[in-house]
């Protein structure tokens, strides 16, 4: 009987110790994830913006870490789930690209595009993906896989799109190339110097 009691005591002790260790490990991992996100937010989610001006139009490219969009969509209650989704999608890149005229005129008017307003909106929505590509530091060319045009219905003084690229190593330095057919301003290049690797998840 004493042997059975001792055996049960040892089993209960091991179960309790194992649960306590798992709980400490979970808290440590959660703490590390929170620290990484805090550091990423502290340097500014959208701090890496590069602007080029051609005549009276400013073109701004901003690389935004995909964690920003994940947190915006999923919240920060379950960071392990967010981290897991990031790990599955870390070879994706999202770039915000804005067009703005100096006097805040509507860039989709015929004066700037040379086309009917409706056609300019269609081009922004469905034709811009072929005008953008990325060149990596290894000289690989990555085509744009999709564009989302954020319609502002003339409320904001700029036009904004989101560009999506796939299959890029998260440690890779990139250069965005834009061949501007819409406003006929030529080829513009935006070089993003450092990836977010030192603090990315």
PDB file of C-alpha atoms in Angstrom:
ATOM      1  CA  UNK A   1       0.000   0.000   0.000  1.00  0.00           C
ATOM      2  CA  UNK A   2       2.851   2.386   0.841  1.00  0.00           C
ATOM      3  CA  UNK A   3       4.485   1.612  -2.515  1.00  0.00           C
ATOM      4  CA  UNK A   4       1.221   2.448  -4.334  1.00  0.00           C
ATOM      5  CA  UNK A   5       0.861   5.736  -2.407  1.00  0.00           C
ATOM      6  CA  UNK A   6       4.461   6.648  -3.147  1.00  0.00           C
ATOM      7  CA  UNK A   7       3.945   5.813  -6.855  1.00  0.00           C
ATOM      8  CA  UNK A   8       0.789   7.990  -7.040  1.00  0.00           C
ATOM      9  CA  UNK A   9       2.609  10.832  -5.250  1.00  0.00           C
ATOM     10  CA  UNK A  10       5.516  10.648  -7.742  1.00  0.00           C
ATOM     11  CA  UNK A  11       3.106  10.632 -10.713  1.00  0.00           C
ATOM     12  CA  UNK A  12       1.178  13.638  -9.342  1.00  0.00           C
ATOM     13  CA  UNK A  13       4.449  15.484  -8.654  1.00  0.00           C
ATOM     14  CA  UNK A  14       5.683  14.848 -12.209  1.00  0.00           C
ATOM     15  CA  UNK A  15       2.364  15.978 -13.730  1.00  0.00           C
ATOM     16  CA  UNK A  16       2.346  19.143 -11.596  1.00  0.00           C
ATOM     17  CA  UNK A  17       6.012  19.902 -12.388  1.00  0.00           C
ATOM     18  CA  UNK A  18       5.452  19.296 -16.112  1.00  0.00           C
ATOM     19  CA  UNK A  19       2.392  21.611 -16.183  1.00  0.00           C
ATOM     20  CA  UNK A  20       4.289  24.295 -14.281  1.00  0.00           C
ATOM     21  CA  UNK A  21       7.251  24.047 -16.677  1.00  0.00           C
ATOM     22  CA  UNK A  22       4.955  24.225 -19.751  1.00  0.00           C
ATOM     23  CA  UNK A  23       3.201  27.253 -18.268  1.00  0.00           C
ATOM     24  CA  UNK A  24       6.534  29.015 -17.630  1.00  0.00           C
ATOM     25  CA  UNK A  25       7.683  28.201 -21.160  1.00  0.00           C
ATOM     26  CA  UNK A  26       4.391  29.524 -22.598  1.00  0.00           C
ATOM     27  CA  UNK A  27       4.686  32.755 -20.600  1.00  0.00           C
ATOM     28  CA  UNK A  28       8.314  33.177 -21.707  1.00  0.00           C
ATOM     29  CA  UNK A  29       7.435  32.652 -25.395  1.00  0.00           C
ATOM     30  CA  UNK A  30       4.468  35.032 -25.135  1.00  0.00           C
ATOM     31  CA  UNK A  31       6.698  37.617 -23.483  1.00  0.00           C
ATOM     32  CA  UNK A  32       9.289  37.324 -26.270  1.00  0.00           C
ATOM     33  CA  UNK A  33       6.609  37.749 -28.928  1.00  0.00           C
ATOM     34  CA  UNK A  34       5.194  40.816 -27.146  1.00  0.00           C
ATOM     35  CA  UNK A  35       8.693  42.337 -26.909  1.00  0.00           C
ATOM     36  CA  UNK A  36       9.286  41.811 -30.629  1.00  0.00           C
ATOM     37  CA  UNK A  37       5.989  43.416 -31.581  1.00  0.00           C
ATOM     38  CA  UNK A  38       6.623  46.291 -29.185  1.00  0.00           C
ATOM     39  CA  UNK A  39      10.036  46.924 -30.774  1.00  0.00           C
ATOM     40  CA  UNK A  40       8.554  46.754 -34.262  1.00  0.00           C
ATOM     41  CA  UNK A  41       5.830  49.220 -33.313  1.00  0.00           C
ATOM     42  CA  UNK A  42       8.330  51.497 -31.535  1.00  0.00           C
ATOM     43  CA  UNK A  43      10.426  52.064 -34.671  1.00  0.00           C
ATOM     44  CA  UNK A  44       7.226  52.856 -36.551  1.00  0.00           C
ATOM     45  CA  UNK A  45       5.160  50.403 -38.549  1.00  0.00           C
ATOM     46  CA  UNK A  46       5.321  52.694 -41.560  1.00  0.00           C
ATOM     47  CA  UNK A  47       8.638  54.376 -40.935  1.00  0.00           C
ATOM     48  CA  UNK A  48      10.282  53.144 -44.105  1.00  0.00           C
ATOM     49  CA  UNK A  49       8.766  55.507 -46.667  1.00  0.00           C
ATOM     50  CA  UNK A  50      10.621  56.698 -49.749  1.00  0.00           C
ATOM     51  CA  UNK A  51       9.328  59.552 -51.899  1.00  0.00           C
ATOM     52  CA  UNK A  52      10.282  60.654 -55.370  1.00  0.00           C
ATOM     53  CA  UNK A  53       8.910  63.731 -57.011  1.00  0.00           C
ATOM     54  CA  UNK A  54       8.514  64.041 -60.763  1.00  0.00           C
ATOM     55  CA  UNK A  55       7.298  67.476 -61.830  1.00  0.00           C
ATOM     56  CA  UNK A  56       4.243  68.157 -59.645  1.00  0.00           C
ATOM     57  CA  UNK A  57       3.476  64.570 -58.570  1.00  0.00           C
ATOM     58  CA  UNK A  58       4.925  62.853 -55.502  1.00  0.00           C
ATOM     59  CA  UNK A  59       5.255  59.063 -55.547  1.00  0.00           C
ATOM     60  CA  UNK A  60       5.727  57.441 -52.124  1.00  0.00           C
ATOM     61  CA  UNK A  61       6.521  53.774 -51.498  1.00  0.00           C
ATOM     62  CA  UNK A  62       6.248  52.430 -47.951  1.00  0.00           C
ATOM     63  CA  UNK A  63       7.123  48.926 -46.859  1.00  0.00           C
ATOM     64  CA  UNK A  64       4.816  47.814 -44.078  1.00  0.00           C
ATOM     65  CA  UNK A  65       5.574  44.593 -42.174  1.00  0.00           C
ATOM     66  CA  UNK A  66       2.831  42.029 -42.630  1.00  0.00           C
ATOM     67  CA  UNK A  67       2.584  41.762 -38.838  1.00  0.00           C
ATOM     68  CA  UNK A  68       0.934  45.212 -38.941  1.00  0.00           C
ATOM     69  CA  UNK A  69      -1.906  43.894 -41.088  1.00  0.00           C
ATOM     70  CA  UNK A  70      -2.214  40.687 -39.058  1.00  0.00           C
ATOM     71  CA  UNK A  71      -2.531  42.633 -35.792  1.00  0.00           C
ATOM     72  CA  UNK A  72      -4.940  45.095 -37.388  1.00  0.00           C
ATOM     73  CA  UNK A  73      -7.145  42.236 -38.554  1.00  0.00           C
ATOM     74  CA  UNK A  74      -6.773  39.739 -35.671  1.00  0.00           C
ATOM     75  CA  UNK A  75      -5.989  41.982 -32.687  1.00  0.00           C
ATOM     76  CA  UNK A  76      -3.297  41.272 -30.093  1.00  0.00           C
ATOM     77  CA  UNK A  77      -5.167  38.895 -27.792  1.00  0.00           C
ATOM     78  CA  UNK A  78      -3.634  35.735 -29.255  1.00  0.00           C
ATOM     79  CA  UNK A  79      -0.109  36.638 -30.330  1.00  0.00           C
ATOM     80  CA  UNK A  80       0.884  32.993 -30.764  1.00  0.00           C
ATOM     81  CA  UNK A  81      -1.740  32.604 -33.472  1.00  0.00           C
ATOM     82  CA  UNK A  82      -0.587  35.867 -35.110  1.00  0.00           C
ATOM     83  CA  UNK A  83       3.017  34.654 -34.947  1.00  0.00           C
ATOM     84  CA  UNK A  84       2.039  31.309 -36.438  1.00  0.00           C
ATOM     85  CA  UNK A  85       0.221  32.987 -39.357  1.00  0.00           C
ATOM     86  CA  UNK A  86       3.222  35.267 -39.875  1.00  0.00           C
ATOM     87  CA  UNK A  87       5.568  32.245 -40.030  1.00  0.00           C
ATOM     88  CA  UNK A  88       3.394  30.716 -42.769  1.00  0.00           C
ATOM     89  CA  UNK A  89       3.393  33.988 -44.759  1.00  0.00           C
ATOM     90  CA  UNK A  90       6.785  35.540 -44.026  1.00  0.00           C
ATOM     91  CA  UNK A  91       7.843  35.340 -47.682  1.00  0.00           C
ATOM     92  CA  UNK A  92       5.100  37.821 -48.606  1.00  0.00           C
ATOM     93  CA  UNK A  93       5.718  41.580 -48.924  1.00  0.00           C
ATOM     94  CA  UNK A  94       3.123  44.332 -48.789  1.00  0.00           C
ATOM     95  CA  UNK A  95       3.980  47.823 -50.011  1.00  0.00           C
ATOM     96  CA  UNK A  96       1.795  50.906 -49.779  1.00  0.00           C
ATOM     97  CA  UNK A  97       2.146  53.232 -52.734  1.00  0.00           C
ATOM     98  CA  UNK A  98       0.639  56.719 -52.873  1.00  0.00           C
ATOM     99  CA  UNK A  99       0.353  59.293 -55.628  1.00  0.00           C
ATOM    100  CA  UNK A 100      -0.179  62.945 -54.680  1.00  0.00           C
ATOM    101  CA  UNK A 101      -0.266  66.129 -56.726  1.00  0.00           C
ATOM    102  CA  UNK A 102       1.335  69.283 -55.234  1.00  0.00           C
ATOM    103  CA  UNK A 103      -1.879  71.312 -55.282  1.00  0.00           C
ATOM    104  CA  UNK A 104      -3.917  68.290 -54.153  1.00  0.00           C
ATOM    105  CA  UNK A 105      -5.762  68.050 -57.453  1.00  0.00           C
ATOM    106  CA  UNK A 106      -7.474  64.793 -58.386  1.00  0.00           C
ATOM    107  CA  UNK A 107      -4.809  62.789 -60.204  1.00  0.00           C
ATOM    108  CA  UNK A 108      -7.336  60.558 -61.937  1.00  0.00           C
ATOM    109  CA  UNK A 109      -8.733  63.443 -63.998  1.00  0.00           C
ATOM    110  CA  UNK A 110      -8.038  63.572 -67.724  1.00  0.00           C
ATOM    111  CA  UNK A 111      -5.555  66.433 -67.195  1.00  0.00           C
ATOM    112  CA  UNK A 112      -3.100  63.999 -65.563  1.00  0.00           C
ATOM    113  CA  UNK A 113      -3.862  60.598 -67.088  1.00  0.00           C
ATOM    114  CA  UNK A 114      -4.983  61.558 -70.595  1.00  0.00           C
ATOM    115  CA  UNK A 115      -7.895  59.120 -70.234  1.00  0.00           C
ATOM    116  CA  UNK A 116     -11.501  59.247 -69.145  1.00  0.00           C
ATOM    117  CA  UNK A 117     -11.984  59.307 -65.326  1.00  0.00           C
ATOM    118  CA  UNK A 118     -13.736  55.905 -65.290  1.00  0.00           C
ATOM    119  CA  UNK A 119     -10.934  54.341 -67.340  1.00  0.00           C
ATOM    120  CA  UNK A 120      -8.328  55.814 -64.968  1.00  0.00           C
ATOM    121  CA  UNK A 121     -10.156  54.278 -61.982  1.00  0.00           C
ATOM    122  CA  UNK A 122     -10.291  50.919 -63.800  1.00  0.00           C
ATOM    123  CA  UNK A 123      -6.581  51.122 -64.536  1.00  0.00           C
ATOM    124  CA  UNK A 124      -5.802  51.871 -60.882  1.00  0.00           C
ATOM    125  CA  UNK A 125      -7.977  48.931 -59.851  1.00  0.00           C
ATOM    126  CA  UNK A 126      -7.031  46.310 -62.426  1.00  0.00           C
ATOM    127  CA  UNK A 127      -4.074  47.421 -64.559  1.00  0.00           C
ATOM    128  CA  UNK A 128      -1.361  48.643 -62.207  1.00  0.00           C
ATOM    129  CA  UNK A 129      -0.037  45.219 -61.200  1.00  0.00           C
ATOM    130  CA  UNK A 130       1.898  44.916 -64.460  1.00  0.00           C
ATOM    131  CA  UNK A 131       3.587  48.310 -63.857  1.00  0.00           C
ATOM    132  CA  UNK A 132       5.343  47.217 -60.633  1.00  0.00           C
ATOM    133  CA  UNK A 133       8.013  44.647 -59.878  1.00  0.00           C
ATOM    134  CA  UNK A 134      10.694  44.041 -57.252  1.00  0.00           C
ATOM    135  CA  UNK A 135      14.389  43.427 -57.812  1.00  0.00           C
ATOM    136  CA  UNK A 136      16.116  41.606 -54.949  1.00  0.00           C
ATOM    137  CA  UNK A 137      19.739  42.011 -53.894  1.00  0.00           C
ATOM    138  CA  UNK A 138      20.375  38.695 -55.681  1.00  0.00           C
ATOM    139  CA  UNK A 139      19.068  40.341 -58.886  1.00  0.00           C
ATOM    140  CA  UNK A 140      15.897  38.215 -58.966  1.00  0.00           C
ATOM    141  CA  UNK A 141      12.872  39.938 -60.493  1.00  0.00           C
ATOM    142  CA  UNK A 142       9.583  39.357 -58.660  1.00  0.00           C
ATOM    143  CA  UNK A 143       6.347  40.345 -60.379  1.00  0.00           C
ATOM    144  CA  UNK A 144       3.520  41.977 -58.465  1.00  0.00           C
ATOM    145  CA  UNK A 145       0.905  39.368 -57.571  1.00  0.00           C
ATOM    146  CA  UNK A 146      -1.901  41.811 -56.843  1.00  0.00           C
ATOM    147  CA  UNK A 147      -2.986  45.388 -56.269  1.00  0.00           C
ATOM    148  CA  UNK A 148      -5.719  46.793 -54.051  1.00  0.00           C
ATOM    149  CA  UNK A 149      -6.840  50.311 -54.904  1.00  0.00           C
ATOM    150  CA  UNK A 150      -8.161  52.119 -51.834  1.00  0.00           C
ATOM    151  CA  UNK A 151     -10.897  54.347 -53.223  1.00  0.00           C
ATOM    152  CA  UNK A 152     -11.248  57.624 -51.348  1.00  0.00           C
ATOM    153  CA  UNK A 153     -13.970  59.195 -53.535  1.00  0.00           C
ATOM    154  CA  UNK A 154     -12.113  62.530 -53.724  1.00  0.00           C
ATOM    155  CA  UNK A 155     -12.065  62.944 -49.930  1.00  0.00           C
ATOM    156  CA  UNK A 156      -8.298  62.430 -49.446  1.00  0.00           C
ATOM    157  CA  UNK A 157      -5.806  64.517 -51.465  1.00  0.00           C
ATOM    158  CA  UNK A 158      -3.974  61.403 -52.720  1.00  0.00           C
ATOM    159  CA  UNK A 159      -4.548  58.028 -54.355  1.00  0.00           C
ATOM    160  CA  UNK A 160      -3.305  54.930 -52.494  1.00  0.00           C
ATOM    161  CA  UNK A 161      -2.763  51.331 -53.523  1.00  0.00           C
ATOM    162  CA  UNK A 162      -1.438  48.234 -51.768  1.00  0.00           C
ATOM    163  CA  UNK A 163       0.999  46.069 -53.727  1.00  0.00           C
ATOM    164  CA  UNK A 164       1.460  42.365 -52.979  1.00  0.00           C
ATOM    165  CA  UNK A 165       4.542  40.283 -53.760  1.00  0.00           C
ATOM    166  CA  UNK A 166       5.245  36.610 -52.992  1.00  0.00           C
ATOM    167  CA  UNK A 167       8.255  34.362 -52.602  1.00  0.00           C
ATOM    168  CA  UNK A 168      10.740  36.885 -51.172  1.00  0.00           C
ATOM    169  CA  UNK A 169      13.140  35.872 -48.420  1.00  0.00           C
ATOM    170  CA  UNK A 170      12.318  38.033 -45.361  1.00  0.00           C
ATOM    171  CA  UNK A 171      16.052  38.831 -44.993  1.00  0.00           C
ATOM    172  CA  UNK A 172      16.305  40.089 -48.572  1.00  0.00           C
ATOM    173  CA  UNK A 173      16.881  43.755 -49.411  1.00  0.00           C
ATOM    174  CA  UNK A 174      14.567  44.886 -52.170  1.00  0.00           C
ATOM    175  CA  UNK A 175      14.107  47.615 -54.739  1.00  0.00           C
ATOM    176  CA  UNK A 176      10.634  48.498 -56.013  1.00  0.00           C
ATOM    177  CA  UNK A 177      10.515  49.483 -59.682  1.00  0.00           C
ATOM    178  CA  UNK A 178       7.523  51.379 -61.063  1.00  0.00           C
ATOM    179  CA  UNK A 179       7.142  51.870 -64.812  1.00  0.00           C
ATOM    180  CA  UNK A 180       4.621  54.713 -64.854  1.00  0.00           C
ATOM    181  CA  UNK A 181       2.243  54.320 -67.781  1.00  0.00           C
ATOM    182  CA  UNK A 182      -0.658  56.053 -66.031  1.00  0.00           C
ATOM    183  CA  UNK A 183       0.912  59.511 -65.635  1.00  0.00           C
ATOM    184  CA  UNK A 184       3.698  58.925 -68.178  1.00  0.00           C
ATOM    185  CA  UNK A 185       6.542  59.912 -65.821  1.00  0.00           C
ATOM    186  CA  UNK A 186       8.932  57.096 -66.752  1.00  0.00           C
ATOM    187  CA  UNK A 187      10.623  54.528 -64.526  1.00  0.00           C
ATOM    188  CA  UNK A 188      10.949  55.211 -60.803  1.00  0.00           C
ATOM    189  CA  UNK A 189      13.023  53.112 -58.388  1.00  0.00           C
ATOM    190  CA  UNK A 190      12.611  52.876 -54.608  1.00  0.00           C
ATOM    191  CA  UNK A 191      15.402  51.084 -52.752  1.00  0.00           C
ATOM    192  CA  UNK A 192      14.517  49.684 -49.331  1.00  0.00           C
ATOM    193  CA  UNK A 193      17.801  49.493 -47.454  1.00  0.00           C
ATOM    194  CA  UNK A 194      17.321  47.140 -44.524  1.00  0.00           C
ATOM    195  CA  UNK A 195      14.820  44.356 -43.934  1.00  0.00           C
ATOM    196  CA  UNK A 196      13.067  44.156 -40.573  1.00  0.00           C
ATOM    197  CA  UNK A 197      14.870  40.930 -39.688  1.00  0.00           C
ATOM    198  CA  UNK A 198      16.548  42.016 -36.462  1.00  0.00           C
ATOM    199  CA  UNK A 199      13.174  42.458 -34.789  1.00  0.00           C
ATOM    200  CA  UNK A 200      10.718  40.604 -37.005  1.00  0.00           C
ATOM    201  CA  UNK A 201       9.190  37.417 -35.688  1.00  0.00           C
TER     202      UNK A 201
END
